[in-house]
GROMACS .gro file of C-alpha atoms in nm:
model
   92
    1MET     CA    1   0.000   0.000   0.000
    2ALA     CA    2   0.122   0.348  -0.083
    3GLU     CA    3   0.236   0.563   0.203
    4ILE     CA    4   0.112   0.917   0.247
    5VAL     CA    5   0.381   1.152   0.376
    6ARG     CA    6   0.427   1.517   0.468
    7THR     CA    7   0.758   1.686   0.398
    8ASP     CA    8   0.808   2.058   0.463
    9ASP     CA    9   1.004   2.115   0.141
   10VAL     CA   10   0.761   1.933  -0.092
   11LEU     CA   11   0.415   2.075  -0.171
   12GLY     CA   12   0.447   2.309   0.124
   13GLY     CA   13   0.416   2.017   0.362
   14ASP     CA   14   0.075   1.908   0.235
   15PRO     CA   15   0.009   1.532   0.243
   16ARG     CA   16   0.124   1.357  -0.072
   17ILE     CA   17   0.194   1.013  -0.211
   18GLU     CA   18   0.545   0.910  -0.110
   19GLY     CA   19   0.796   0.929  -0.394
   20THR     CA   20   0.581   1.175  -0.589
   21ARG     CA   21   0.475   1.538  -0.587
   22VAL     CA   22   0.110   1.435  -0.614
   23GLY     CA   23  -0.098   1.570  -0.329
   24VAL     CA   24  -0.382   1.389  -0.160
   25LEU     CA   25  -0.612   1.686  -0.219
   26HIS     CA   26  -0.528   1.689  -0.591
   27VAL     CA   27  -0.622   1.322  -0.625
   28TYR     CA   28  -0.946   1.379  -0.433
   29GLU     CA   29  -1.038   1.678  -0.647
   30LEU     CA   30  -0.981   1.487  -0.970
   31VAL     CA   31  -1.177   1.179  -0.864
   32VAL     CA   32  -1.458   1.322  -0.655
   33GLU     CA   33  -1.501   1.680  -0.773
   34GLY     CA   34  -1.372   1.631  -1.127
   35GLU     CA   35  -1.569   1.310  -1.172
   36HIS     CA   36  -1.274   1.121  -1.322
   37SER     CA   37  -1.249   0.751  -1.255
   38PRO     CA   38  -0.968   0.634  -1.024
   39VAL     CA   39  -0.828   0.437  -1.318
   40ASP     CA   40  -0.812   0.752  -1.534
   41VAL     CA   41  -0.650   0.952  -1.254
   42ALA     CA   42  -0.391   0.680  -1.201
   43ASP     CA   43  -0.313   0.687  -1.572
   44GLN     CA   44  -0.303   1.069  -1.591
   45LEU     CA   45  -0.070   1.105  -1.293
   46ASP     CA   46   0.143   0.794  -1.358
   47LEU     CA   47   0.030   0.634  -1.033
   48SER     CA   48  -0.082   0.286  -0.943
   49LEU     CA   49  -0.448   0.235  -0.873
   50GLY     CA   50  -0.349   0.147  -0.516
   51GLU     CA   51  -0.179   0.486  -0.475
   52VAL     CA   52  -0.496   0.662  -0.590
   53TYR     CA   53  -0.707   0.467  -0.342
   54SER     CA   54  -0.453   0.528  -0.064
   55ALA     CA   55  -0.478   0.902  -0.126
   56LEU     CA   56  -0.859   0.886  -0.123
   57ALA     CA   57  -0.858   0.683   0.197
   58TYR     CA   58  -0.620   0.930   0.362
   59TYR     CA   59  -0.846   1.218   0.262
   60HIS     CA   60  -1.148   1.055   0.425
   61GLU     CA   61  -0.958   0.938   0.734
   62HIS     CA   62  -0.819   1.287   0.810
   63PRO     CA   63  -1.110   1.529   0.748
   64ASP     CA   64  -0.987   1.807   0.980
   65GLU     CA   65  -0.638   1.804   0.830
   66MET     CA   66  -0.775   1.805   0.476
   67ARG     CA   67  -1.011   2.096   0.552
   68GLU     CA   68  -0.706   2.290   0.673
   69VAL     CA   69  -0.508   2.201   0.358
   70ARG     CA   70  -0.799   2.311   0.139
   71ARG     CA   71  -0.840   2.636   0.333
   72SER     CA   72  -0.469   2.709   0.310
   73GLN     CA   73  -0.468   2.652  -0.066
   74GLU     CA   74  -0.776   2.869  -0.113
   75ASP     CA   75  -0.613   3.148   0.091
   76ALA     CA   76  -0.301   3.125  -0.125
   77GLU     CA   77  -0.510   3.147  -0.443
   78VAL     CA   78  -0.688   3.458  -0.315
   79SER     CA   79  -0.357   3.621  -0.222
   80LEU     CA   80  -0.211   3.546  -0.564
   81ALA     CA   81  -0.521   3.678  -0.739
   82GLU     CA   82  -0.511   4.000  -0.539
   83ALA     CA   83  -0.140   4.042  -0.605
   84SER     CA   84  -0.188   3.992  -0.978
   85LEU     CA   85  -0.464   4.254  -0.986
   86SER     CA   86  -0.253   4.505  -0.794
   87PRO     CA   87   0.104   4.465  -0.915
   88PRO     CA   88   0.366   4.673  -0.738
   89GLU     CA   89   0.462   5.006  -0.887
   90PRO     CA   90   0.779   4.988  -1.095
   91ALA     CA   91   1.094   5.118  -0.928
   92LYS     CA   92   1.193   5.467  -1.038
   0.00000   0.00000   0.00000
């Protein structure tokens, strides 16, 4: 079975499939929210089907942690969007 790990210097410490840069949340979003089959996601991301199911199981077994990961990513997206709409003034 695939191991789910957290490493500070990879994906900002978000849970991911060991040996990859594929995050648990990304797998969940593709399968559940994106309505892709686990087989298709495994093929798209060059993962085994077991790794996809391990990521999905981890997501469901750690709901509080995954809510925090999702919130953190949403906050980062908002910050980036705001920064892109208000670029800094060029240096004179």
